[in-house]
Coordinates of C-alpha atoms in Angstrom, one line a residue:
Chain X
M100 CA -13.6 -15.8 -71.2
S101 CA -10.4 -17.6 -69.2
D102 CA -10.8 -16.0 -66.1
S103 CA -13.1 -18.6 -64.0
L104 CA -13.6 -16.1 -61.0
Y105 CA -15.0 -13.5 -63.5
R106 CA -17.6 -15.6 -64.5
E107 CA -20.3 -14.2 -66.5
Q108 CA -23.0 -14.6 -63.9
I109 CA -20.6 -12.8 -61.1
L110 CA -20.7 -10.1 -63.7
E111 CA -24.6 -10.0 -64.5
H112 CA -24.5 -9.8 -60.7
W113 CA -22.1 -7.4 -60.2
R114 CA -23.5 -5.1 -63.2
T115 CA -27.2 -5.3 -61.9
P116 CA -27.3 -6.4 -58.4
Q117 CA -30.3 -7.6 -56.8
N118 CA -32.3 -6.3 -53.9
F119 CA -29.7 -3.7 -54.1
G120 CA -30.7 -0.6 -51.4
K121 CA -32.3 0.0 -48.7
L122 CA -35.4 -0.3 -47.0
V123 CA -37.6 2.5 -45.6
H124 CA -38.2 1.0 -42.2
P125 CA -36.3 -2.5 -41.5
T126 CA -36.8 -4.2 -38.8
H127 CA -33.2 -5.5 -38.4
E128 CA -30.1 -4.7 -40.2
A129 CA -26.6 -5.4 -40.0
F130 CA -23.5 -3.5 -41.0
E131 CA -19.9 -4.7 -41.5
N132 CA -16.7 -3.5 -43.0
N133 CA -13.2 -5.0 -44.5
P134 CA -11.1 -2.8 -43.3
L135 CA -8.0 -4.4 -44.9
C136 CA -9.5 -3.4 -48.5
G137 CA -11.9 -1.3 -47.4
D138 CA -15.1 -3.0 -48.7
E139 CA -18.6 -2.1 -47.2
I140 CA -21.6 -3.8 -46.9
G141 CA -25.1 -2.6 -45.0
I142 CA -28.4 -5.1 -44.8
H143 CA -32.1 -4.4 -44.1
L144 CA -34.7 -7.1 -43.5
N145 CA -38.0 -7.2 -42.8
V146 CA -38.5 -10.1 -41.0
N147 CA -42.7 -11.3 -40.3
N148 CA -43.7 -14.3 -38.5
H149 CA -39.9 -15.6 -38.8
V150 CA -39.7 -15.0 -42.3
V151 CA -37.5 -12.8 -44.3
G152 CA -40.4 -10.8 -46.1
D153 CA -37.8 -8.0 -47.6
I154 CA -34.3 -7.7 -47.8
R155 CA -32.0 -5.0 -49.0
F156 CA -27.9 -4.2 -49.2
Y157 CA -25.9 -1.8 -49.9
G158 CA -22.4 -0.4 -49.7
V159 CA -19.1 -0.4 -51.6
G160 CA -16.6 -3.5 -52.5
C161 CA -15.4 -5.6 -55.4
A162 CA -17.1 -7.3 -57.7
I163 CA -17.0 -10.5 -55.9
S164 CA -18.3 -9.4 -52.2
M165 CA -20.6 -7.3 -54.5
A166 CA -22.0 -10.1 -56.9
A167 CA -21.7 -12.9 -53.6
T168 CA -24.0 -10.7 -51.7
S169 CA -26.0 -10.2 -54.5
M170 CA -26.8 -14.0 -54.5
L171 CA -27.1 -14.3 -51.6
T172 CA -29.8 -12.4 -51.2
E173 CA -31.7 -13.9 -53.8
I174 CA -31.4 -17.2 -51.3
I175 CA -32.4 -15.4 -48.4
L176 CA -35.6 -13.6 -49.8
G177 CA -38.8 -15.3 -48.1
K178 CA -36.9 -18.1 -45.9
K179 CA -38.0 -18.4 -42.6
I180 CA -34.8 -17.9 -39.6
E181 CA -34.5 -21.3 -38.6
E182 CA -33.2 -22.2 -42.3
L183 CA -31.5 -19.2 -42.9
K184 CA -29.4 -20.2 -39.9
K185 CA -28.1 -22.9 -41.4
I186 CA -26.2 -21.1 -44.2
K187 CA -22.5 -21.8 -44.3
K188 CA -19.6 -20.2 -45.9
E189 CA -19.5 -23.5 -48.7
D190 CA -22.8 -22.3 -49.7
V191 CA -22.0 -19.0 -50.9
F192 CA -18.6 -20.7 -52.8
N193 CA -21.4 -23.0 -54.3
L194 CA -23.6 -19.5 -55.5
L195 CA -20.1 -18.1 -56.9
G196 CA -19.7 -21.5 -58.5
V197 CA -15.8 -21.1 -57.5
M198 CA -13.9 -21.4 -55.0
P199 CA -12.1 -18.0 -54.7
S200 CA -8.0 -17.8 -53.5
P201 CA -7.1 -17.6 -50.0
S202 CA -6.6 -13.7 -50.1
R203 CA -10.2 -13.2 -51.8
V204 CA -12.4 -15.4 -49.4
K205 CA -12.8 -12.7 -47.1
C206 CA -14.6 -10.5 -50.1
A207 CA -16.8 -13.5 -51.2
L208 CA -18.1 -14.0 -47.5
L209 CA -18.4 -9.9 -46.4
G210 CA -21.9 -10.1 -47.3
L211 CA -22.6 -13.3 -45.0
S212 CA -21.3 -12.5 -42.4
T213 CA -23.1 -8.7 -41.8
F214 CA -26.1 -11.5 -42.7
K215 CA -25.2 -13.5 -39.9
K216 CA -24.4 -10.4 -37.7
A217 CA -28.2 -8.7 -38.7
L218 CA -29.3 -12.6 -37.6
Q219 CA -27.9 -12.0 -34.1
I220 CA -29.4 -8.8 -33.6
F221 CA -32.8 -10.1 -34.7
E222 CA -31.8 -13.4 -32.4
Q223 CA -31.2 -10.7 -29.1
T224 CA -34.3 -8.9 -29.7
E225 CA -36.7 -12.0 -30.3
Chain F
M242 CA 19.8 -6.1 -67.1
R243 CA 18.9 -9.4 -68.9
K244 CA 22.6 -10.9 -66.8
L245 CA 21.2 -9.4 -63.7
R246 CA 18.0 -10.7 -64.0
N247 CA 19.2 -14.4 -63.6
D248 CA 20.4 -13.5 -60.2
F249 CA 17.2 -13.6 -58.9
P250 CA 15.7 -17.9 -59.0
I251 CA 12.1 -16.7 -58.4
L252 CA 11.9 -14.6 -61.7
K253 CA 12.0 -17.7 -63.6
R254 CA 8.6 -18.9 -61.7
K255 CA 5.6 -19.3 -63.6
I256 CA 2.3 -17.6 -62.2
H257 CA -0.7 -19.6 -64.1
G258 CA 1.9 -20.6 -66.6
K259 CA 2.5 -17.0 -67.3
S260 CA 6.2 -15.5 -66.8
L261 CA 6.1 -14.0 -63.4
V262 CA 6.2 -10.0 -63.5
Y263 CA 6.6 -9.0 -59.9
L264 CA 5.7 -5.2 -59.8
D265 CA 5.1 -5.4 -55.3
N266 CA 8.4 -4.3 -54.7
A267 CA 7.5 -1.5 -52.0
A268 CA 6.3 -4.9 -50.2
T269 CA 8.8 -6.9 -50.1
T270 CA 12.0 -7.2 -53.1
Q271 CA 12.9 -10.3 -54.3
K272 CA 15.9 -11.7 -53.3
P273 CA 19.5 -12.6 -55.6
R274 CA 21.4 -15.7 -55.2
Q275 CA 24.0 -13.9 -53.6
V276 CA 22.0 -13.2 -50.3
I277 CA 20.5 -16.5 -50.4
D278 CA 23.6 -17.9 -50.5
A279 CA 25.1 -16.2 -47.9
V280 CA 22.5 -16.6 -45.4
S281 CA 22.9 -20.5 -46.5
R282 CA 26.2 -20.4 -46.0
Y283 CA 26.3 -18.8 -42.7
Y284 CA 23.9 -21.8 -41.6
A285 CA 26.1 -24.4 -43.1
Q286 CA 29.4 -23.5 -42.5
T287 CA 29.6 -20.7 -39.5
N288 CA 26.8 -20.7 -37.5
A289 CA 27.4 -20.6 -33.6
N290 CA 26.3 -17.4 -31.5
I291 CA 27.9 -14.0 -31.4
H292 CA 29.6 -12.1 -28.4
R293 CA 30.4 -15.5 -26.4
G294 CA 32.4 -18.6 -26.7
I295 CA 35.9 -18.5 -27.9
H296 CA 36.0 -21.4 -30.3
T297 CA 36.6 -20.7 -34.0
L298 CA 32.8 -21.1 -35.3
A299 CA 31.9 -17.9 -32.4
E300 CA 34.2 -15.9 -33.4
E301 CA 33.6 -16.7 -36.9
A302 CA 29.7 -15.9 -36.7
T303 CA 30.5 -12.9 -34.6
E304 CA 33.1 -11.5 -37.3
A305 CA 30.5 -11.7 -40.3
Y306 CA 27.6 -10.3 -37.9
E307 CA 29.8 -7.2 -37.0
G308 CA 31.1 -6.7 -40.6
A309 CA 27.6 -6.6 -41.8
R310 CA 26.9 -3.7 -39.5
K311 CA 30.3 -1.9 -41.3
K312 CA 28.9 -2.6 -44.4
I313 CA 25.2 -0.9 -43.3
A314 CA 27.4 1.8 -41.9
D315 CA 29.0 2.7 -45.1
F316 CA 26.1 1.9 -46.6
I317 CA 24.1 5.2 -45.1
G318 CA 27.2 7.0 -44.8
A319 CA 27.2 6.5 -40.9
K320 CA 30.7 7.9 -39.0
D321 CA 30.8 5.0 -36.7
P322 CA 29.4 1.1 -37.1
A323 CA 28.4 1.5 -33.2
E324 CA 25.5 4.0 -34.7
I325 CA 24.0 0.7 -36.7
I326 CA 21.5 -0.8 -34.3
F327 CA 20.1 -3.9 -35.9
V328 CA 16.5 -4.5 -35.4
R329 CA 14.1 -6.6 -36.9
N330 CA 12.6 -3.8 -39.5
A331 CA 11.8 -0.2 -39.7
T332 CA 8.6 -0.4 -37.7
E333 CA 11.2 -2.1 -34.5
G334 CA 13.7 0.7 -35.2
I335 CA 10.7 3.6 -34.5
N336 CA 9.0 1.9 -31.7
L337 CA 12.2 2.1 -30.2
V338 CA 13.0 5.9 -30.8
A339 CA 9.6 5.8 -29.4
R340 CA 10.3 4.1 -26.3
S341 CA 14.0 5.2 -25.5
F342 CA 14.1 8.6 -26.9
V343 CA 10.5 10.3 -26.6
A344 CA 8.9 9.1 -23.8
P345 CA 11.2 10.2 -21.4
R346 CA 10.9 13.7 -23.5
L347 CA 7.3 14.1 -23.1
L348 CA 7.5 13.7 -19.4
F349 CA 8.5 17.6 -19.8
E350 CA 5.8 20.0 -19.8
R351 CA 7.9 21.9 -22.9
S352 CA 7.9 19.2 -25.4
R353 CA 4.2 17.7 -25.4
E354 CA 4.2 17.4 -29.5
L355 CA 5.0 15.4 -32.2
L356 CA 4.8 16.3 -35.9
L357 CA 4.3 13.6 -38.5
T358 CA 3.1 13.9 -42.1
E359 CA -0.1 12.7 -43.6
M360 CA 1.6 10.3 -45.8
E361 CA 2.8 8.0 -43.2
H362 CA 2.8 4.1 -43.5
H363 CA 1.2 2.5 -40.2
S364 CA 4.8 1.9 -38.9
N365 CA 5.2 5.6 -38.4
L366 CA 1.8 6.5 -37.0
V367 CA 0.6 3.6 -34.9
P368 CA 3.9 3.7 -32.9
W369 CA 2.9 7.1 -32.1
H370 CA -0.8 6.6 -30.9
V371 CA 0.6 3.6 -28.7
L372 CA 2.7 6.0 -26.8
Q373 CA 0.1 8.8 -26.6
S374 CA -2.3 6.3 -24.5
K375 CA 1.3 5.0 -22.2
V376 CA 1.9 9.1 -21.5
E377 CA -1.5 10.8 -21.7
S378 CA -3.5 12.2 -18.3
P379 CA -6.2 14.3 -18.2
K380 CA -4.3 16.7 -17.3
S381 CA -1.6 16.1 -20.3
K382 CA -2.2 15.9 -23.6
V383 CA 0.1 14.4 -26.2
L384 CA -0.9 16.2 -30.0
L385 CA 0.2 14.5 -32.7
K386 CA 0.4 17.4 -35.4
F387 CA 0.7 16.7 -39.4
I388 CA 2.4 18.5 -42.6
P389 CA -0.5 18.2 -44.7
V390 CA -0.6 16.2 -48.3
K391 CA -1.5 18.2 -51.0
K392 CA -3.8 17.1 -54.2
N393 CA -0.5 16.8 -56.4
G394 CA 1.0 14.1 -53.9
T395 CA 3.6 16.6 -52.5
L396 CA 4.0 18.3 -49.1
D397 CA 3.2 21.6 -48.3
Y398 CA 6.5 23.1 -46.9
S399 CA 4.8 26.0 -46.3
K400 CA 3.4 25.0 -43.1
L401 CA 6.3 23.9 -41.6
D402 CA 7.5 26.8 -39.5
T403 CA 4.1 27.2 -37.9
L404 CA 3.6 23.6 -37.5
I405 CA 6.8 22.9 -36.0
T406 CA 7.2 24.6 -32.4
K407 CA 9.5 24.6 -29.3
K408 CA 7.0 22.0 -27.6
T409 CA 7.7 19.6 -30.6
A410 CA 9.3 16.2 -29.2
L411 CA 10.6 14.9 -32.5
V412 CA 9.6 15.5 -36.5
S413 CA 9.0 11.6 -37.7
V414 CA 8.7 11.7 -41.5
T415 CA 8.7 9.1 -44.4
H416 CA 11.8 9.7 -46.8
A417 CA 9.4 8.3 -49.8
S418 CA 5.6 7.5 -49.7
N419 CA 5.2 3.7 -50.1
V420 CA 1.2 4.9 -51.5
L421 CA 2.1 8.0 -53.5
G422 CA 6.2 7.4 -54.1
T423 CA 6.5 10.8 -53.3
I424 CA 10.2 11.7 -52.1
N425 CA 10.5 14.5 -49.4
N426 CA 12.6 17.3 -48.8
I427 CA 14.4 15.8 -45.7
P428 CA 17.1 18.5 -45.9
R429 CA 14.3 21.0 -45.7
I430 CA 12.6 19.7 -43.0
V431 CA 15.5 19.1 -40.8
K432 CA 16.6 22.2 -41.5
A433 CA 13.4 23.9 -40.3
A434 CA 13.5 21.5 -37.2
H435 CA 17.1 22.0 -36.3
A436 CA 16.4 25.8 -36.0
K437 CA 14.2 25.2 -33.1
G438 CA 16.0 22.7 -31.5
V439 CA 14.0 19.9 -32.5
P440 CA 15.4 16.2 -33.5
V441 CA 14.2 14.6 -36.9
L442 CA 13.8 10.8 -37.5
V443 CA 13.9 9.4 -41.5
D444 CA 11.9 6.4 -42.5
A445 CA 13.8 5.5 -45.0
A446 CA 12.6 2.0 -45.7
Q447 CA 11.1 3.5 -48.9
S448 CA 13.8 5.5 -50.2
A449 CA 17.1 3.4 -48.8
P450 CA 16.6 0.5 -51.1
H451 CA 16.3 2.6 -54.1
M452 CA 18.4 5.3 -54.2
P453 CA 21.8 6.8 -52.7
I454 CA 21.2 7.5 -48.9
D455 CA 23.6 9.8 -46.6
V456 CA 22.4 10.3 -43.2
Q457 CA 25.2 13.5 -43.0
K458 CA 24.1 14.8 -46.1
L459 CA 20.2 14.3 -44.7
G460 CA 21.1 16.0 -41.4
C461 CA 18.7 14.0 -39.6
D462 CA 19.3 11.9 -36.0
F463 CA 17.6 8.7 -36.9
L464 CA 17.0 6.8 -39.7
V465 CA 15.3 3.0 -39.6
L466 CA 14.9 0.9 -42.7
S467 CA 13.9 -2.6 -43.9
G468 CA 16.2 -5.1 -44.9
H469 CA 13.5 -7.2 -47.0
K470 CA 12.8 -4.0 -49.1
M471 CA 16.1 -4.1 -50.1
L472 CA 17.3 -7.5 -51.5
G473 CA 17.8 -8.7 -48.2
P474 CA 16.3 -11.3 -46.0
T475 CA 12.8 -10.2 -43.5
G476 CA 13.1 -10.1 -39.8
I477 CA 16.4 -7.7 -40.1
G478 CA 16.1 -4.0 -40.2
V479 CA 18.5 -1.1 -38.8
L480 CA 17.7 2.0 -36.8
W481 CA 21.0 4.6 -37.0
G482 CA 20.9 7.1 -35.1
R483 CA 23.6 9.8 -33.6
R484 CA 26.1 8.5 -31.1
E485 CA 25.7 11.0 -28.9
L486 CA 21.4 10.9 -28.7
L487 CA 22.1 6.7 -28.5
E488 CA 24.5 7.1 -25.5
A489 CA 21.7 9.3 -23.6
M490 CA 19.2 6.7 -24.4
P491 CA 18.2 4.2 -22.0
P492 CA 17.7 0.6 -23.4
F493 CA 14.9 -0.7 -25.0
L494 CA 14.4 -4.6 -24.6
G495 CA 16.2 -6.1 -21.8
G496 CA 18.1 -9.2 -21.6
G497 CA 21.0 -10.8 -22.9
D498 CA 23.7 -9.4 -24.9
M499 CA 22.3 -5.7 -23.8
I500 CA 24.0 -6.0 -20.9
R501 CA 27.7 -5.4 -19.4
S502 CA 27.4 -6.9 -15.7
V503 CA 23.8 -8.5 -14.0
R504 CA 23.2 -8.8 -10.7
Y505 CA 20.4 -9.6 -8.7
D506 CA 19.7 -6.5 -7.9
G507 CA 20.6 -4.7 -11.6
F508 CA 21.9 -4.4 -14.4
E509 CA 24.7 -2.2 -16.3
P510 CA 23.7 -1.6 -19.9
N511 CA 26.6 -2.5 -22.7
D512 CA 28.2 0.0 -24.9
L513 CA 26.3 1.1 -28.4
P514 CA 25.3 -0.7 -30.5
W515 CA 24.5 -4.0 -28.2
K516 CA 23.0 -1.9 -25.4
F517 CA 20.1 -1.8 -27.8
E518 CA 20.5 -5.6 -29.0
A519 CA 18.7 -8.1 -26.3
G520 CA 18.8 -11.3 -26.3
T521 CA 20.8 -13.4 -29.5
P522 CA 20.0 -11.0 -32.6
N523 CA 18.8 -12.1 -36.1
I524 CA 22.8 -12.9 -37.0
A525 CA 21.5 -15.0 -40.6
G526 CA 19.8 -11.8 -41.1
A527 CA 22.3 -9.5 -41.0
I528 CA 24.8 -11.4 -43.0
G529 CA 21.7 -11.9 -45.7
L530 CA 21.6 -7.9 -45.1
G531 CA 25.4 -7.2 -45.5
A532 CA 25.3 -9.7 -48.7
A533 CA 22.4 -7.6 -49.9
V534 CA 24.1 -4.4 -49.5
D535 CA 26.8 -5.7 -51.1
Y536 CA 25.1 -6.4 -54.5
L537 CA 23.7 -2.9 -54.5
Q538 CA 26.6 -1.0 -53.9
K539 CA 27.9 -3.2 -56.8
I540 CA 25.4 -1.9 -59.2
S541 CA 25.5 1.4 -57.5
M542 CA 22.5 3.3 -56.4
Q543 CA 23.0 6.0 -58.7
N544 CA 22.4 3.8 -61.4
I545 CA 19.4 1.8 -59.5
R546 CA 17.8 5.0 -59.4
A547 CA 18.3 5.9 -62.8
H548 CA 16.4 2.5 -63.9
E549 CA 13.7 3.2 -62.1
M550 CA 13.6 6.9 -63.3
V551 CA 13.4 5.6 -66.6
L552 CA 10.5 2.5 -65.9
T553 CA 8.7 5.3 -63.8
K554 CA 8.4 7.5 -67.1
Y555 CA 7.7 4.7 -69.2
A556 CA 5.0 3.2 -66.8
L557 CA 3.5 6.7 -66.2
K558 CA 3.1 7.6 -70.2
N559 CA 1.5 4.1 -70.6
M560 CA -1.2 4.3 -67.8
Q561 CA -2.1 7.8 -68.5
K562 CA -2.9 6.9 -71.9
I563 CA -5.4 4.8 -70.3
S564 CA -9.1 6.2 -70.0
G565 CA -10.9 6.1 -66.8
L566 CA -7.4 5.1 -64.7
T567 CA -6.7 7.8 -62.1
I568 CA -3.3 8.4 -60.7
Y569 CA -2.4 9.5 -57.2
G570 CA 1.3 11.0 -57.0
P571 CA 3.2 14.0 -58.2
Q572 CA 3.1 11.6 -61.4
D573 CA 6.9 13.1 -62.3
S574 CA 10.1 10.6 -62.3
K575 CA 12.1 13.2 -61.1
K576 CA 9.9 14.0 -57.5
Q577 CA 8.9 10.3 -57.2
T578 CA 10.4 6.7 -56.7
G579 CA 9.2 3.7 -58.8
V580 CA 5.7 3.3 -56.8
I581 CA 2.6 4.4 -58.7
S582 CA -1.3 4.1 -56.8
F583 CA -4.1 4.2 -59.3
N584 CA -7.4 3.2 -59.9
L585 CA -9.4 2.4 -63.0
H586 CA -12.9 4.0 -62.5
G587 CA -15.5 1.4 -62.2
I588 CA -13.3 -1.7 -60.9
H589 CA -12.2 -2.4 -57.6
A590 CA -8.7 -2.2 -56.8
H591 CA -8.9 -6.1 -55.7
D592 CA -10.3 -7.0 -58.9
L593 CA -7.8 -5.3 -61.1
A594 CA -5.2 -7.5 -58.3
S595 CA -7.0 -10.8 -59.4
I596 CA -6.9 -10.2 -62.8
C597 CA -3.2 -9.1 -63.4
D598 CA -2.3 -12.3 -61.2
R599 CA -4.0 -14.1 -63.8
E600 CA -1.4 -12.6 -65.9
G601 CA 1.2 -13.3 -63.7
V602 CA 1.7 -9.6 -63.1
A603 CA 1.7 -9.1 -59.2
I604 CA 0.7 -5.7 -58.2
R605 CA -0.4 -4.5 -54.7
S606 CA -4.7 -3.6 -53.9
G607 CA -6.0 -2.1 -50.5
H608 CA -4.6 0.7 -48.3
H609 CA -1.1 -0.3 -48.4
C610 CA -0.9 0.2 -44.8
A611 CA -1.5 4.1 -45.1
E612 CA -5.4 4.0 -44.2
P613 CA -6.0 7.6 -43.1
L614 CA -3.9 9.1 -47.0
V615 CA -6.1 6.5 -48.7
R616 CA -9.4 8.0 -46.9
K617 CA -7.9 11.4 -48.2
F618 CA -8.0 11.0 -51.4
G619 CA -11.5 9.9 -51.2
Q620 CA -10.4 6.0 -51.7
N621 CA -11.6 3.2 -49.8
A622 CA -8.6 0.9 -51.9
M623 CA -6.0 1.9 -54.7
A624 CA -3.9 -0.4 -56.6
R625 CA -0.2 0.1 -56.6
V626 CA 2.7 -0.8 -58.9
S627 CA 6.0 -0.7 -57.3
F628 CA 9.3 -1.3 -59.3
Y629 CA 13.0 -2.2 -58.6
L630 CA 16.6 -3.0 -60.6
Y631 CA 15.3 -6.3 -62.1
N632 CA 12.1 -4.7 -63.4
T633 CA 12.1 -3.7 -67.2
K634 CA 10.1 -1.7 -70.1
K635 CA 8.5 -5.5 -71.5
E636 CA 7.0 -6.4 -68.0
I637 CA 5.6 -3.1 -67.8
D638 CA 3.7 -3.6 -71.2
I639 CA 2.4 -6.8 -70.0
F640 CA 1.1 -4.9 -66.8
I641 CA -0.6 -2.1 -69.3
D642 CA -2.6 -5.4 -71.0
A643 CA -3.5 -6.9 -68.2
L644 CA -5.0 -3.3 -67.1
K645 CA -7.1 -3.3 -70.9
K646 CA -7.7 -7.1 -70.2
A647 CA -9.3 -6.1 -67.1
K648 CA -11.5 -3.1 -68.6
E649 CA -12.9 -6.0 -71.2
I650 CA -13.7 -8.1 -68.5
F651 CA -15.6 -5.0 -66.7
K652 CA -16.9 -3.4 -69.6

């Protein structure tokens, strides 16, 4: 396949997203949407002793936003909040293995901004 | 047609190594050499401020600017160039009517409603929301009403007579939908509105570039268009209004050029059309739009409409053959412009647009600045192709192949 944005790894996450769904009793949750394209992502977290013990994401969106969020949840799971606060947008591009074009950057980062919002809610409730 | 394509320098560009196939004309159109040259010639040879100064350049610049006004008056069938107000775009034209025509009317208890359609671009929806928030008090509400859009993408005209009441301050409708392509029956809407003494504004941003427009035949009271959607530069648009209505309206923006005389304690507004053109206007833009109108008229709007009907019919036929593809709109080249919005099952419009881009094909994806309409059709986003006079059947073939490739990638 010639199109680097749609690498097999990204398509794999789009076909079978990891940690997709909702938690029955999340300790923290956040929801974000991109009104420009209609993409919507929600994230549910179970945080115990400052560690993300469980994570789910749900919503609708393009392959890039879905795959990026799916990949992100894999690295979030089991990590400490202190560590997770350091996640940057560059880390998402590294996960995707490709730098999206300027118009697609927002798609790639929707999951991260939703997670950051959930982290903020965690901080506020601490 | 190949000869015409040579007038557009950008069509020779390569995108990701492929020839550019530009199918995003409802967003903005490409510019022919004639328009680019007119703008550049103005800056290189006649640049000066207009309506003041008695030196040669000022006179030439004024003549070119006012000449463009005459060309546009002729293009839309206006009786008098003084009825042509230069604005930034269709959006600004609608805002001008909202502030200077509708706002004063809303002060009267008997006109508290506005009638739009469900297929309006944000440009003919948000100005009314803004106006609503400005003039509303707990005691007096301004009501926005909408002519419904049917499943096939056409308006439900049967509701017209009940929707228009004696309280309606203005009916403001798009001539052609930027999402569905639907061409609305403006004379029918005007007849129903005028029967109750209600004026009508027509948003011609999506129609004036693609078909003959005659404000006398449409029968409307105001009409707006955007230059950049009809081969002209960005930042220049037109508001046309009936002279008697414009005369009675207070100025929109204040500043230089829109005044006859100024004192420390007040001002005397200028005559039409300058009353509504505050500050130094987009002179180069107006001259560029004049050149665009010359170009369109040389080809003739009838020929452009006929060419786009052929392309639309061809595209619809080939798109309908692709399984899992849903088209939103009339799907009839006689009832619509060359705008086709669609979705391919299981593939987000943004992904489709990215894959088409890799093939050199520029299509639009998202809600097309008509979010409520896209949602009404149960979608978060749609993909859209829109054609113009320089597009070809061969380009549609390349687009169809790109769709097939997207299906292959996302299978």
